Tab-separated table of C-alpha atoms (C1' of nucleotides) in Angstrom:
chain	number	residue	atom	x	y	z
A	77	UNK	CA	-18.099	31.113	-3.370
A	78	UNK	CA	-16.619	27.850	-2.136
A	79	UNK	CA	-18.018	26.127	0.705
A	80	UNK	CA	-15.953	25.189	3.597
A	81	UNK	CA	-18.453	22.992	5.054
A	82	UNK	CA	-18.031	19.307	4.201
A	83	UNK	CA	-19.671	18.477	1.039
A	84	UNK	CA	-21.152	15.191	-0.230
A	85	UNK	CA	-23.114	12.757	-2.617
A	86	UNK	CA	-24.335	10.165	-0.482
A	87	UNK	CA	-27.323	10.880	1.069
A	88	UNK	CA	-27.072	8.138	3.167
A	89	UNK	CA	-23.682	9.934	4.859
A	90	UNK	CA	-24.937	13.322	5.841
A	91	UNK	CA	-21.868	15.591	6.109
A	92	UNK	CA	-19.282	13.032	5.238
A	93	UNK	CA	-15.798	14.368	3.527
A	94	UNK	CA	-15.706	13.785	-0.235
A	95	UNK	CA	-13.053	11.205	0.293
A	96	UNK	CA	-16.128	8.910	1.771
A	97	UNK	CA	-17.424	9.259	-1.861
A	98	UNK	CA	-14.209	8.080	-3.290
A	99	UNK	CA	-13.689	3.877	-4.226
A	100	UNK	CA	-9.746	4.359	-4.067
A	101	UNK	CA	-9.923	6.184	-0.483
A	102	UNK	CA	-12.004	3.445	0.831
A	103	UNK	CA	-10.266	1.079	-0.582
A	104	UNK	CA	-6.823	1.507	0.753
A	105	UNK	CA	-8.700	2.548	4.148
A	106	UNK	CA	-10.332	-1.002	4.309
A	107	UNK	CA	-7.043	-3.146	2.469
A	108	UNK	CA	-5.140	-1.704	5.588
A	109	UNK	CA	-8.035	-2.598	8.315
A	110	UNK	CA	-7.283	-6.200	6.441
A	111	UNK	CA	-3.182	-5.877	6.204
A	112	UNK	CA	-3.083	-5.270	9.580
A	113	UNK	CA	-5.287	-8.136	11.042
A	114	UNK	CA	-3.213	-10.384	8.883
A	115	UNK	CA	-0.116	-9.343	10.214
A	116	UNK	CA	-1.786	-10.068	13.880
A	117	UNK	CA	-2.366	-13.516	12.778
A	118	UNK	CA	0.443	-15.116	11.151
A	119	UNK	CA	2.276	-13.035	14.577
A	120	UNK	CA	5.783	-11.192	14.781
A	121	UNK	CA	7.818	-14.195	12.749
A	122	UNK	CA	4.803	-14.527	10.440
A	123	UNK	CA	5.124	-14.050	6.629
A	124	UNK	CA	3.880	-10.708	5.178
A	125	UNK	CA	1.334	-11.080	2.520
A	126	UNK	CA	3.341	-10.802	-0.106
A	127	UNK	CA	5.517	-13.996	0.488
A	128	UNK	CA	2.709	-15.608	1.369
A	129	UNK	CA	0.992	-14.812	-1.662
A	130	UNK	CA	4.489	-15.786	-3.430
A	131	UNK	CA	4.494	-19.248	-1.669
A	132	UNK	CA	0.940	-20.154	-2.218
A	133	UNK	CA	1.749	-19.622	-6.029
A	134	UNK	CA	4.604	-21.549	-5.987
A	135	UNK	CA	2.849	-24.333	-4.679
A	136	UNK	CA	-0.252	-24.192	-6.700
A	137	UNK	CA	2.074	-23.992	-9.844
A	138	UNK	CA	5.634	-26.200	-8.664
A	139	UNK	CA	8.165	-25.152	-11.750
A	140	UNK	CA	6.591	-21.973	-12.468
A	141	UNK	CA	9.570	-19.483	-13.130
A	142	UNK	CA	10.643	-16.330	-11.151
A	143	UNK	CA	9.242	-14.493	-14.340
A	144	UNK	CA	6.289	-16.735	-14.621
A	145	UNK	CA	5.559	-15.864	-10.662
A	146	UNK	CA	6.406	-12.219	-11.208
A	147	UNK	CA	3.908	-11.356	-13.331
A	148	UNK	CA	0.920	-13.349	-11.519
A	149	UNK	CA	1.811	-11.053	-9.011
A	150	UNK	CA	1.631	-8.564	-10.478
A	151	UNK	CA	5.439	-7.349	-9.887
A	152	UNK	CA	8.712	-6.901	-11.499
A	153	UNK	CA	10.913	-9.953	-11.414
A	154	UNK	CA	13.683	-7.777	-9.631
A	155	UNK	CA	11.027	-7.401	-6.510
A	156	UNK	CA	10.786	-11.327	-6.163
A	157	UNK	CA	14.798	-12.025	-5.711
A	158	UNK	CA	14.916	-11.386	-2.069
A	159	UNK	CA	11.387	-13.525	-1.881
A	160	UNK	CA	13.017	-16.199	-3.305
A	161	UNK	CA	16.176	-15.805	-1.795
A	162	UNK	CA	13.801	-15.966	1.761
A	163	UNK	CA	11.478	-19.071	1.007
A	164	UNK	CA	14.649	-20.410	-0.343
A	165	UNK	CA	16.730	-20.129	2.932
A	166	UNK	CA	13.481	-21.212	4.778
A	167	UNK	CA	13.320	-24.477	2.823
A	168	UNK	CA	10.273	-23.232	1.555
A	169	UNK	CA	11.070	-23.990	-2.122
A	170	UNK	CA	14.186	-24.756	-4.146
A	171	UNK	CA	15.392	-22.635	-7.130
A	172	UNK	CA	15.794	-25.685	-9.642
A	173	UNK	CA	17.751	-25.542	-13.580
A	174	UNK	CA	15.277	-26.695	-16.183
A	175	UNK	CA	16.694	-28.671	-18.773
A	176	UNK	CA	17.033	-27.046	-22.190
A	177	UNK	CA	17.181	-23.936	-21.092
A	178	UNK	CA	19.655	-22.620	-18.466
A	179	UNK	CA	18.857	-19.252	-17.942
A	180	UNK	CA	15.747	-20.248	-16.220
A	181	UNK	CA	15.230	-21.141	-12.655
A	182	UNK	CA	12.427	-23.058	-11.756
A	183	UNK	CA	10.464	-23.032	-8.504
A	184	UNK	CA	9.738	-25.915	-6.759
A	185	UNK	CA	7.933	-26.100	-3.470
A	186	UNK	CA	9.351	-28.818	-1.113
A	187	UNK	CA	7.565	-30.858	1.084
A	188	UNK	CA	8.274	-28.467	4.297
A	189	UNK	CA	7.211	-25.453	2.275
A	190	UNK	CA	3.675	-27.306	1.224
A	191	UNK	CA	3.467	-28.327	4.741
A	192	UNK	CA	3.800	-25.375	5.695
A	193	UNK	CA	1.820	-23.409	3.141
A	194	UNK	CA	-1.268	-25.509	4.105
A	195	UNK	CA	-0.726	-23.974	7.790
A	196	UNK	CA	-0.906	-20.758	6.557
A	197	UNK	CA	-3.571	-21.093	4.411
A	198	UNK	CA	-5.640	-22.111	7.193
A	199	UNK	CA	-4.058	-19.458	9.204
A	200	UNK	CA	-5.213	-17.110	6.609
A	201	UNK	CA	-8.477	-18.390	6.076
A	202	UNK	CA	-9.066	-18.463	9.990
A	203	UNK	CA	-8.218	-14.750	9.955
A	204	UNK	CA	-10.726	-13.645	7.382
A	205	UNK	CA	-13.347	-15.759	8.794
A	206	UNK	CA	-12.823	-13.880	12.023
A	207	UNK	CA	-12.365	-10.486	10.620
A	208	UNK	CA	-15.105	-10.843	8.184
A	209	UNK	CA	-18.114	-12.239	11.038
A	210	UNK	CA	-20.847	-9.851	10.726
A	211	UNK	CA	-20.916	-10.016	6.724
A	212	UNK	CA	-23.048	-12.515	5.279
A	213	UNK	CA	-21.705	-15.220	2.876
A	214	UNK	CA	-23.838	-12.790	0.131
A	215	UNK	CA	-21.963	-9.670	0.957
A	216	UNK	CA	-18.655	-11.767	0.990
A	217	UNK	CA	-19.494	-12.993	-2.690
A	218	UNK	CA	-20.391	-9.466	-3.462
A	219	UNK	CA	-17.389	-8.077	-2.260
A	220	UNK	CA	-15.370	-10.674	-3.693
A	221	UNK	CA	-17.008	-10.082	-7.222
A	222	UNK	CA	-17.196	-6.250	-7.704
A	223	UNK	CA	-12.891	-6.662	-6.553
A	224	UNK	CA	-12.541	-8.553	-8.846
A	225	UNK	CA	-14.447	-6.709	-11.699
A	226	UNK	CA	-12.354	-3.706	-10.504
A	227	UNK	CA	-8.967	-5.824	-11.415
A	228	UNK	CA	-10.441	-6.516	-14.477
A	229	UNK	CA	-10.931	-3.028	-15.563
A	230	UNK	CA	-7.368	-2.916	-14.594
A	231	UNK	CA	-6.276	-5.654	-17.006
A	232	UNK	CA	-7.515	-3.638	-20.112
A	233	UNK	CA	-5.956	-0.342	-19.538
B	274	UNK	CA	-1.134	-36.079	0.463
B	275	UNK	CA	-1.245	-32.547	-0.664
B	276	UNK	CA	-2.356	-31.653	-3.843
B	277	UNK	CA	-0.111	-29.665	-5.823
B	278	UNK	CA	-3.084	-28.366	-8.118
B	279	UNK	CA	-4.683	-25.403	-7.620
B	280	UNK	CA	-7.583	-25.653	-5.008
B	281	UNK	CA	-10.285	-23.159	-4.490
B	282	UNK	CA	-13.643	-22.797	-2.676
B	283	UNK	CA	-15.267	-20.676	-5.128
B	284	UNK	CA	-17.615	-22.942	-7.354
B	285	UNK	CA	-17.735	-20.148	-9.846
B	286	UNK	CA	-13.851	-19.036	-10.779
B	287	UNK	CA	-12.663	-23.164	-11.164
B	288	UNK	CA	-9.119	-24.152	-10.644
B	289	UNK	CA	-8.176	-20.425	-9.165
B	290	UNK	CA	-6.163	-19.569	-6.977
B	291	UNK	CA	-6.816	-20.038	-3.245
B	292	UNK	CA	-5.562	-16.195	-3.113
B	293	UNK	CA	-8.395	-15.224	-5.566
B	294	UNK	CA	-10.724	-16.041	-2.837
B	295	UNK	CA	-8.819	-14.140	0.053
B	296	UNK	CA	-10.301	-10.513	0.398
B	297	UNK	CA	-6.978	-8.645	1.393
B	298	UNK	CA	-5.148	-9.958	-1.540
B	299	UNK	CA	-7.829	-8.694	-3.903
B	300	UNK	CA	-8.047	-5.823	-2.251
B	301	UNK	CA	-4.741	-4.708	-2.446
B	302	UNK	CA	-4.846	-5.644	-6.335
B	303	UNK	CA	-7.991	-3.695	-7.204
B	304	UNK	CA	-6.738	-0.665	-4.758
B	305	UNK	CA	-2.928	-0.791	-6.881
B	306	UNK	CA	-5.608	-0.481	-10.085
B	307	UNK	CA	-7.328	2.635	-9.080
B	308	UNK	CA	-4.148	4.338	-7.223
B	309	UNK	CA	-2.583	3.644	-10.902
B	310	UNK	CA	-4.988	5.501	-12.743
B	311	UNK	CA	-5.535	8.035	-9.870
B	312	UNK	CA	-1.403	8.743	-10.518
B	313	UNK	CA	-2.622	9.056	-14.336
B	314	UNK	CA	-5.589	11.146	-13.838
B	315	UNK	CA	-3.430	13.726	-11.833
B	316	UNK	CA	-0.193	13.816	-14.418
B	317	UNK	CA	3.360	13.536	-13.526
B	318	UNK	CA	3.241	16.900	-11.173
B	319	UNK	CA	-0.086	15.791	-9.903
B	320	UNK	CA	-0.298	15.216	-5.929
B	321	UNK	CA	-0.295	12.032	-4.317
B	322	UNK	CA	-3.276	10.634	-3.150
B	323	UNK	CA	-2.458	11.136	0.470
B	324	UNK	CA	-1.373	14.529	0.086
B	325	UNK	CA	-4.545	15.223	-1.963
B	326	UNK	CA	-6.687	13.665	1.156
B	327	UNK	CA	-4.563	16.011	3.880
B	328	UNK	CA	-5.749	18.900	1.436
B	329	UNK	CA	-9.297	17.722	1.026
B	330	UNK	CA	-9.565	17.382	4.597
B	331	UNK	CA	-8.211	21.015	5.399
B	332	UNK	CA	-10.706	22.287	3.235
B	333	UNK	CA	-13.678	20.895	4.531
B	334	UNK	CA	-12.200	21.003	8.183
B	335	UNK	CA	-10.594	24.695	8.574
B	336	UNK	CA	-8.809	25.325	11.060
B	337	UNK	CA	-8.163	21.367	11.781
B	338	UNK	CA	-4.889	20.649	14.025
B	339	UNK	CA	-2.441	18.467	12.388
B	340	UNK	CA	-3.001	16.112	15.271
B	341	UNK	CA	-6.586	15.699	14.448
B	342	UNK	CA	-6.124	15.632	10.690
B	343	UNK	CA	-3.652	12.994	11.371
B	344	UNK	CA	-5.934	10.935	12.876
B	345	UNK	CA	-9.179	11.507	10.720
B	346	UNK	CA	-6.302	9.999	8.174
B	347	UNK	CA	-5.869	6.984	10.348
B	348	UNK	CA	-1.198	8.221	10.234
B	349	UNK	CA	0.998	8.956	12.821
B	350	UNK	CA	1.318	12.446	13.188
B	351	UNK	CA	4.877	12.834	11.963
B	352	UNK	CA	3.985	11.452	8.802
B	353	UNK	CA	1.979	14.902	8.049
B	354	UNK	CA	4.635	17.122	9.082
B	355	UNK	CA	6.036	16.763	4.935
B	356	UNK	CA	2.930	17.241	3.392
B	357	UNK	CA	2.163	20.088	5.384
B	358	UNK	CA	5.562	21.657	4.342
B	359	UNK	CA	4.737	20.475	0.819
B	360	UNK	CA	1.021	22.168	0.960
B	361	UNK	CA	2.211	24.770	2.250
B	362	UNK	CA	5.003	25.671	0.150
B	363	UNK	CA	2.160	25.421	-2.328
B	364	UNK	CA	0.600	27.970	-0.847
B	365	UNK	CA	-2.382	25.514	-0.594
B	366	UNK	CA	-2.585	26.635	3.085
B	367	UNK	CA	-1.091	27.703	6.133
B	368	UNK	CA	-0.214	27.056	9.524
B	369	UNK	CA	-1.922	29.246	11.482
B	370	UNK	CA	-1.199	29.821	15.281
B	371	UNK	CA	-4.472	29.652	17.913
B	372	UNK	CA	-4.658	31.984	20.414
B	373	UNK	CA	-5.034	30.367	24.090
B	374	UNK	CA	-3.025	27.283	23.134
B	375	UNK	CA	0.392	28.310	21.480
B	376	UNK	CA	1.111	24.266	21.028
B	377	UNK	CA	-1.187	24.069	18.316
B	378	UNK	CA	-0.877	25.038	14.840
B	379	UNK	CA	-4.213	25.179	13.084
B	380	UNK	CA	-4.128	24.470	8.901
B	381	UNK	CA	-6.080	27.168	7.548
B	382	UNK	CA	-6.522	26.391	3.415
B	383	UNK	CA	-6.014	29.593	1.705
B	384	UNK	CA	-8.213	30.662	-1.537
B	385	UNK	CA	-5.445	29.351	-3.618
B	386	UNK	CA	-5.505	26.056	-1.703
B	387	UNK	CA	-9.541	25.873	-2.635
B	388	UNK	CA	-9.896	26.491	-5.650
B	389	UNK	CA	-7.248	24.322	-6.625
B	390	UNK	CA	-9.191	21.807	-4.303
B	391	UNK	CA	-11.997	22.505	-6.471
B	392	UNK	CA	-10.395	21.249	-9.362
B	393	UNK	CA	-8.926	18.266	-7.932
B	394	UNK	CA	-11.712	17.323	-6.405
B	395	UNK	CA	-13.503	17.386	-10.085
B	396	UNK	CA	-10.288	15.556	-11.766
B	397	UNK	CA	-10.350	12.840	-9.340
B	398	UNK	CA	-14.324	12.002	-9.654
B	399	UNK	CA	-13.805	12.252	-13.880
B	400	UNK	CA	-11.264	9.699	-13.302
B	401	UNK	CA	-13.274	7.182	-11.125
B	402	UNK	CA	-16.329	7.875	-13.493
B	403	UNK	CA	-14.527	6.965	-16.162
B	404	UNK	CA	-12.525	4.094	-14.479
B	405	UNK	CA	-16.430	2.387	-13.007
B	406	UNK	CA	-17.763	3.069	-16.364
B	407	UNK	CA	-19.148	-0.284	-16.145
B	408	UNK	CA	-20.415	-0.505	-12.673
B	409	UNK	CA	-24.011	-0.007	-12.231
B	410	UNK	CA	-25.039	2.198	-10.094
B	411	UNK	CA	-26.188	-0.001	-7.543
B	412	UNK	CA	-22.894	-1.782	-7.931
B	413	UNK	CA	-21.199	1.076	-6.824
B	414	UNK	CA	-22.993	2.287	-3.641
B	415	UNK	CA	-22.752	-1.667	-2.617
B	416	UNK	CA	-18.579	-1.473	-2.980
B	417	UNK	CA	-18.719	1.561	-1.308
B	418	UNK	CA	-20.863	0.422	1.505
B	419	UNK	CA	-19.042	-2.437	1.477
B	420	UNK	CA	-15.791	-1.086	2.244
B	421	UNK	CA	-17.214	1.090	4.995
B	422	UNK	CA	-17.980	-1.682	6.386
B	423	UNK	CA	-14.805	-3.109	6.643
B	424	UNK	CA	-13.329	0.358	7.741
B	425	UNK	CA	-15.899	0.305	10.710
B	426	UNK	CA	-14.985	-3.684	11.951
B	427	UNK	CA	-11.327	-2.208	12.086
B	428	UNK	CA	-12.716	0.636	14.236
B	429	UNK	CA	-13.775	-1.773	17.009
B	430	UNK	CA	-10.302	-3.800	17.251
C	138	DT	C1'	2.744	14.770	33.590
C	139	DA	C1'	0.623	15.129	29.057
C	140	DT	C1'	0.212	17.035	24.432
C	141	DT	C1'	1.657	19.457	19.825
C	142	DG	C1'	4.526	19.727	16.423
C	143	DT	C1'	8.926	18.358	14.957
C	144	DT	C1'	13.282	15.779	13.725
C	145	DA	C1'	15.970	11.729	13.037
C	146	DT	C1'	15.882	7.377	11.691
C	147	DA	C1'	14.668	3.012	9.809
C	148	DC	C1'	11.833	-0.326	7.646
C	149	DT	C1'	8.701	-2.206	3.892
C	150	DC	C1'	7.369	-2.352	-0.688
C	151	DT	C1'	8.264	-1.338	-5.141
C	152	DA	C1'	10.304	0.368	-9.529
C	153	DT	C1'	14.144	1.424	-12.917
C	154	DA	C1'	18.323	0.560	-14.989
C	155	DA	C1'	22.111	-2.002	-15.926
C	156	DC	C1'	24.693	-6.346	-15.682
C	157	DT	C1'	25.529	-11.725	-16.820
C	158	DA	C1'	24.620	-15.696	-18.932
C	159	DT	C1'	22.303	-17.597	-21.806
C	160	DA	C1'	19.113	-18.138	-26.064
D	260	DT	C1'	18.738	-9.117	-30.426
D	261	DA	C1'	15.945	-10.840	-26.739
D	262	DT	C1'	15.086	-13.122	-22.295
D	263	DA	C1'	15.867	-14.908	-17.156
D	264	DG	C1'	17.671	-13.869	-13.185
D	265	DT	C1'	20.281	-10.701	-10.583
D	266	DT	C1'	22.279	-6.441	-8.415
D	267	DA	C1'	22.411	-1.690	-7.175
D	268	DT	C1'	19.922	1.988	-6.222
D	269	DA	C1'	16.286	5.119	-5.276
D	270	DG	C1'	11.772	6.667	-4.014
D	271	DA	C1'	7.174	6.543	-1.648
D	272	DG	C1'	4.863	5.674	2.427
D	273	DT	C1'	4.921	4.754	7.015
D	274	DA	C1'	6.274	3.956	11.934
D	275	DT	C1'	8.967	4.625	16.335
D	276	DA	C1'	11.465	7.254	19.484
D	277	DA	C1'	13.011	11.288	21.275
D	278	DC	C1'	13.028	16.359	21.746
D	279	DA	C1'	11.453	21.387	22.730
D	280	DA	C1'	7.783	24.233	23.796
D	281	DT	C1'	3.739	24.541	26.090
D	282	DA	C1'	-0.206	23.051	28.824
DNA sequence: TATTGTTATACTCTATAACTATA
DNA sequence: TATAGTTATAGAGTATAACAATA
């Protein structure tokens, strides 16, 4: 017969749900603990994390193309239009035409949009620092690492 | 003058990103990894993984209001009203009435609703064994405690 | 007054498919 | 034929605000 009681593995989480058990359940769980403290940061005009993760590229990689930036992001190129079409109205970046081919637009960050992405990196950075106080720089690395490894697995399926 | 080149603070990943050493942006790319192959695991008819945690949560919690399962789910309470249709059109449970408070509908999961619990619950750990293949143990309880952790700083704020 | 479940509504993020202009 | 950018559209997931019934 099937138990109605809360089951579990962990030993170390007497009568937790099976969902504790679960990497994906945590891990939304935590990424919106994270998403949401971000948000607070950058404030009600802020960026959301996807155009800032869209203008940080752009500026580590001036004259990468919309496809280019698409796929570092791990998006389709029709999700970045509007993203473009916002850091572009921003003066964040200009769409540019590369020379030899003209169905490309490059991306090219201008000097308000680096300006301005090296506020929000430290914006960002400040954020994390704050959120992340009580782990050591160890459990940071680990945490960094085993995400990683977990995008990884990603990359071969 | 800012650089234009990539910058990064992690000696051990050179010339990365600055995002690759942000925690919510690899979070949200290793959690879009696992909810991908949690989508695979369950087919094209499969449930979602929220509905699937509303279920597993019914199960182990009988009786739960949709108020409390709402919040053990960290959603607004609205947002359950649909999957509770949806779970119950399923005849995965049903909403039960409590005497002495006629407000309150209690979920009750029916033996249907269990056993196909049961199943699910088996599908879904196949799939993350097979996904963590090459996480160690040790690697895995550190994740997981890892992301608890996380979970329990956005507790306080 | 406060709470439970509900509805209506809207917003964010994202994908798919089809179009255009090039190549 | 294939690719870059674009548009239109739709779906999932979620929140806010208001309501009726009940406490």
């Amino acid at each position: 017969m099937i138990q109605s009681k809360p089951q579990t593995e962990d030993p170390e989480v007497p009568n937790a749900s099976n969902l504790e058990s679960l990497v994906g359940y945590n891990l939304k769980r935590a990424y919106l603990v994270v998403q949401e403290d971000f948000r607070a940061a950058l404030g009600e005009e802020g960026l959301s994390s996807r155009v800032f993760a869209a203008l940080t590229l752009t500026v580590e990689n001036p004259n990468i193309t919309q496809s280019a930036l698409a796929k570092m992001l791990g998006i389709e190129r029709s999700g970045l239009v509007a993203m473009v079409d916002f850091l572009e109205a921003k003066k964040y970046l200009k769409r540019t035409p590369v020379p030899g081919d003209r169905r490309v637009q490059a991306l090219v960050p201008t000097k308000i949009g680096k300006a301005a992405h090296a506020e929000l990196i430290a914006t960002v950075k400040a954020h994390e620092d704050a959120l992340f106080v009580e782990f050591t720089a160890e459990e940071k690395r680990s945490l960094l690492s085993l995400l990683r490894k977990i995008r990884s697995v990603g990359d071969k399926a």
